Structures are given as structure tokens and as C-alpha cells.
Tab-separated table of C-alpha atoms in Angstrom:
chain	number	residue	atom	x	y	z
A	4	UNK	CA	-0.424	0.369	-0.040
A	5	UNK	CA	1.518	3.411	-0.848
A	6	UNK	CA	1.188	6.119	1.042
A	7	UNK	CA	1.047	9.870	-0.189
A	8	UNK	CA	3.742	11.966	0.009
A	9	UNK	CA	2.249	15.681	0.185
A	10	UNK	CA	5.814	17.436	1.666
A	11	UNK	CA	7.198	19.938	-1.090
A	12	UNK	CA	10.984	20.195	-1.039
A	13	UNK	CA	11.012	23.163	-3.016
A	14	UNK	CA	9.311	24.930	-0.760
A	15	UNK	CA	9.829	26.615	2.685
A	16	UNK	CA	7.037	26.269	4.779
A	17	UNK	CA	9.012	26.711	7.760
A	18	UNK	CA	6.900	29.914	9.765
A	19	UNK	CA	8.481	30.937	13.468
A	20	UNK	CA	4.741	31.426	14.502
A	21	UNK	CA	4.120	28.042	13.223
A	22	UNK	CA	7.037	26.671	14.769
A	23	UNK	CA	5.733	28.597	18.037
A	24	UNK	CA	2.558	27.199	17.641
A	25	UNK	CA	3.415	23.435	17.035
A	26	UNK	CA	5.953	23.658	20.669
A	27	UNK	CA	2.966	24.688	22.393
A	28	UNK	CA	0.433	22.464	20.921
A	29	UNK	CA	3.236	20.037	21.940
A	30	UNK	CA	3.619	21.009	25.420
A	31	UNK	CA	0.075	20.646	26.088
A	32	UNK	CA	-0.019	16.916	24.838
A	33	UNK	CA	2.769	16.247	26.943
A	34	UNK	CA	0.128	16.776	29.779
A	35	UNK	CA	-2.293	14.309	28.296
A	36	UNK	CA	-1.725	11.046	30.245
A	37	UNK	CA	-3.103	8.994	27.328
A	38	UNK	CA	-0.843	10.628	24.611
A	39	UNK	CA	2.259	8.863	23.613
A	40	UNK	CA	3.641	8.398	19.967
A	41	UNK	CA	5.751	6.271	17.558
A	42	UNK	CA	7.696	6.429	14.592
A	43	UNK	CA	7.047	4.234	11.742
A	44	UNK	CA	8.925	3.992	8.181
A	45	UNK	CA	7.140	3.125	4.709
A	46	UNK	CA	8.126	3.590	1.259
A	47	UNK	CA	7.181	7.070	-0.929
A	48	UNK	CA	5.760	6.469	-4.421
A	49	UNK	CA	9.367	6.905	-5.388
A	50	UNK	CA	10.735	4.062	-3.589
A	51	UNK	CA	12.335	6.625	-0.959
A	52	UNK	CA	12.143	5.009	2.753
A	53	UNK	CA	10.359	8.352	5.106
A	54	UNK	CA	9.662	8.099	8.445
A	55	UNK	CA	6.580	9.790	9.937
A	56	UNK	CA	5.653	10.395	13.819
A	57	UNK	CA	2.552	9.154	14.888
A	58	UNK	CA	0.460	10.413	17.327
A	59	UNK	CA	-1.617	8.109	19.689
A	60	UNK	CA	-4.090	8.288	22.704
A	61	UNK	CA	-4.570	5.545	24.731
A	62	UNK	CA	-7.911	4.288	26.707
A	63	UNK	CA	-7.489	3.498	30.488
A	64	UNK	CA	-8.186	0.389	32.777
A	65	UNK	CA	-11.392	-1.072	33.112
A	66	UNK	CA	-13.801	1.437	33.758
A	67	UNK	CA	-12.276	4.251	31.848
A	68	UNK	CA	-14.342	5.741	28.966
A	69	UNK	CA	-12.689	4.384	26.104
A	70	UNK	CA	-11.156	6.893	24.005
A	71	UNK	CA	-10.508	6.670	19.838
A	72	UNK	CA	-6.342	5.854	19.335
A	73	UNK	CA	-6.263	8.618	16.241
A	74	UNK	CA	-8.172	11.616	17.621
A	75	UNK	CA	-7.930	11.186	21.092
A	76	UNK	CA	-12.118	11.614	21.409
A	77	UNK	CA	-12.985	10.052	24.239
A	78	UNK	CA	-16.836	7.384	24.309
A	79	UNK	CA	-19.324	7.202	26.526
A	80	UNK	CA	-18.368	3.379	26.472
A	81	UNK	CA	-16.725	2.066	28.962
A	82	UNK	CA	-13.170	-0.427	29.028
A	83	UNK	CA	-13.762	-3.342	30.234
A	84	UNK	CA	-17.340	-3.779	29.272
A	85	UNK	CA	-19.214	-5.281	26.426
A	86	UNK	CA	-19.771	-2.408	24.771
A	87	UNK	CA	-16.063	-2.852	24.006
A	88	UNK	CA	-16.777	-5.013	20.730
A	89	UNK	CA	-18.234	-1.666	18.789
A	90	UNK	CA	-14.128	-0.347	18.577
A	91	UNK	CA	-11.702	-3.052	16.757
A	92	UNK	CA	-9.046	-2.610	20.004
A	93	UNK	CA	-5.425	-2.844	19.570
A	94	UNK	CA	-2.490	-3.927	22.516
A	95	UNK	CA	0.884	-2.320	21.311
A	96	UNK	CA	3.344	-4.390	23.272
A	97	UNK	CA	6.835	-3.764	21.584
A	98	UNK	CA	7.835	-0.983	23.838
A	99	UNK	CA	7.650	1.801	22.151
A	100	UNK	CA	4.101	2.926	23.343
A	101	UNK	CA	5.492	5.457	26.911
A	102	UNK	CA	1.994	7.247	27.794
A	103	UNK	CA	2.021	7.775	31.319
A	104	UNK	CA	-1.122	6.055	31.813
A	105	UNK	CA	1.095	2.840	31.576
A	106	UNK	CA	-1.610	1.549	29.115
A	107	UNK	CA	-1.001	-0.191	25.150
A	108	UNK	CA	-4.408	-0.420	24.465
A	109	UNK	CA	-5.827	1.526	21.807
A	110	UNK	CA	-9.407	1.713	20.570
A	111	UNK	CA	-10.148	2.412	16.773
A	112	UNK	CA	-13.420	2.778	14.862
A	113	UNK	CA	-12.662	0.259	12.295
A	114	UNK	CA	-9.416	-2.151	11.229
A	115	UNK	CA	-9.792	-0.138	8.121
A	116	UNK	CA	-8.610	3.370	10.449
A	117	UNK	CA	-6.138	0.889	12.450
A	118	UNK	CA	-4.162	0.211	9.723
A	119	UNK	CA	-4.740	3.778	7.671
A	120	UNK	CA	-3.139	5.288	11.131
A	121	UNK	CA	-0.488	3.275	11.917
A	122	UNK	CA	0.550	2.429	8.811
A	123	UNK	CA	-0.368	-1.086	8.430
A	124	UNK	CA	-0.259	-2.987	5.275
A	125	UNK	CA	-2.517	-6.111	4.948
A	126	UNK	CA	-1.216	-7.047	9.053
A	127	UNK	CA	-5.306	-8.751	9.561
A	128	UNK	CA	-6.805	-11.725	7.939
A	129	UNK	CA	-10.595	-10.543	6.173
A	130	UNK	CA	-12.090	-13.675	8.351
A	131	UNK	CA	-10.585	-11.619	11.975
A	132	UNK	CA	-12.282	-8.610	10.311
A	133	UNK	CA	-15.253	-10.530	9.329
A	134	UNK	CA	-15.749	-11.759	13.140
A	135	UNK	CA	-14.951	-8.337	14.213
A	136	UNK	CA	-17.523	-6.868	11.936
A	137	UNK	CA	-20.418	-9.720	12.838
A	138	UNK	CA	-19.729	-9.320	16.882
A	139	UNK	CA	-19.571	-5.031	16.612
A	140	UNK	CA	-22.777	-5.360	14.791
A	141	UNK	CA	-24.347	-7.812	17.304
A	142	UNK	CA	-23.752	-5.268	20.185
A	143	UNK	CA	-25.102	-2.382	18.375
A	144	UNK	CA	-28.312	-3.744	18.193
A	145	UNK	CA	-28.176	-4.229	21.489
A	146	UNK	CA	-26.940	-1.051	22.379
A	147	UNK	CA	-29.903	0.404	19.842
A	148	UNK	CA	-32.790	-1.833	22.129
A	149	UNK	CA	-31.513	-0.123	25.385
A	150	UNK	CA	-32.460	3.185	23.491
A	151	UNK	CA	-35.690	2.371	22.564
A	152	UNK	CA	-38.109	3.457	24.894
A	153	UNK	CA	-40.607	0.586	26.841
A	154	UNK	CA	-44.158	1.064	26.221
A	155	UNK	CA	-46.297	-0.325	28.393
A	156	UNK	CA	-49.560	-2.152	28.605
A	157	UNK	CA	-52.044	-1.578	31.515
A	158	UNK	CA	-54.786	-3.519	31.419
A	159	UNK	CA	-58.260	-2.669	33.154
């Protein structure tokens, strides 16, 4: 799988104000206990290897809110509950993730989001993806059923 290279070597886009804002943002992220960054390499269209920084947001332990690994958005669903089945759960346990939570658990909305975010090529078999979709759809139906108002019938 090839990834687009949006950098332009002919364009000097380094702006001091942008650097200052980027540094402020990096400082803010350092206070986020679930934030971490890892580095991945991939081949560009011209055959060169490019190293990129990938930012990740870990979810906490059992009972904490599930967090989108790519965006950092918190969901109303809890880690350790059956609602985990609504997400594609990944554990990165190769020593790269050094967040303050100590968690290596990441939740994605789909296997495709995971593969695109971490620049993974064909890492997940179709069988695993199909099984995940079935589990997710079953759980999504259960969640929707719980949202429906319960009607009562009163017989006189």
C-alpha cells in the first residue's frame, strides 16, 4: 500500500509563528496521560523510505472511558465492558508506547482506521475483520435496543 507524500522540498514552509504554535501544542499534549507518539517508516511513491511520527491516545483501565486512538476523542462507552465490541481493540506491546497511563490499549472505529493510522499493510486477515464486524453489529443492535423507550400495556 502506498501513502501520499504531501511534503514539497521546493517550498520553504517553516514559519516561526507556526513553530511556536506547534511547540505550545506539543507542550499541551505532554500533560495528556494517554498521549504517546511512535515512529513508523514507509516507502514513498518514488521508492524512498520516509519516517513519520504517529500520535496515539491510549485508553485507561477497566471502567475508564474508551478513547479514539487517532483523535483522542472520549466515548461514553467503558473499557472492560461489552461495549468494547463496538471498537477495534489493539494492544501495542513492543515497548514503543510510553504514555503516563502505562496503557498499551488503543481503540479504533474499524480495522481500516487502525491500518491507515499506523501505516499497516495487510496486517489483518479478512477472517478476523469479518468476525469483528459480526460482533460489532450484534453489539450495536443491543445498544440500539436499550435506547428505545419501553412501552407499558395497562389492562383494566
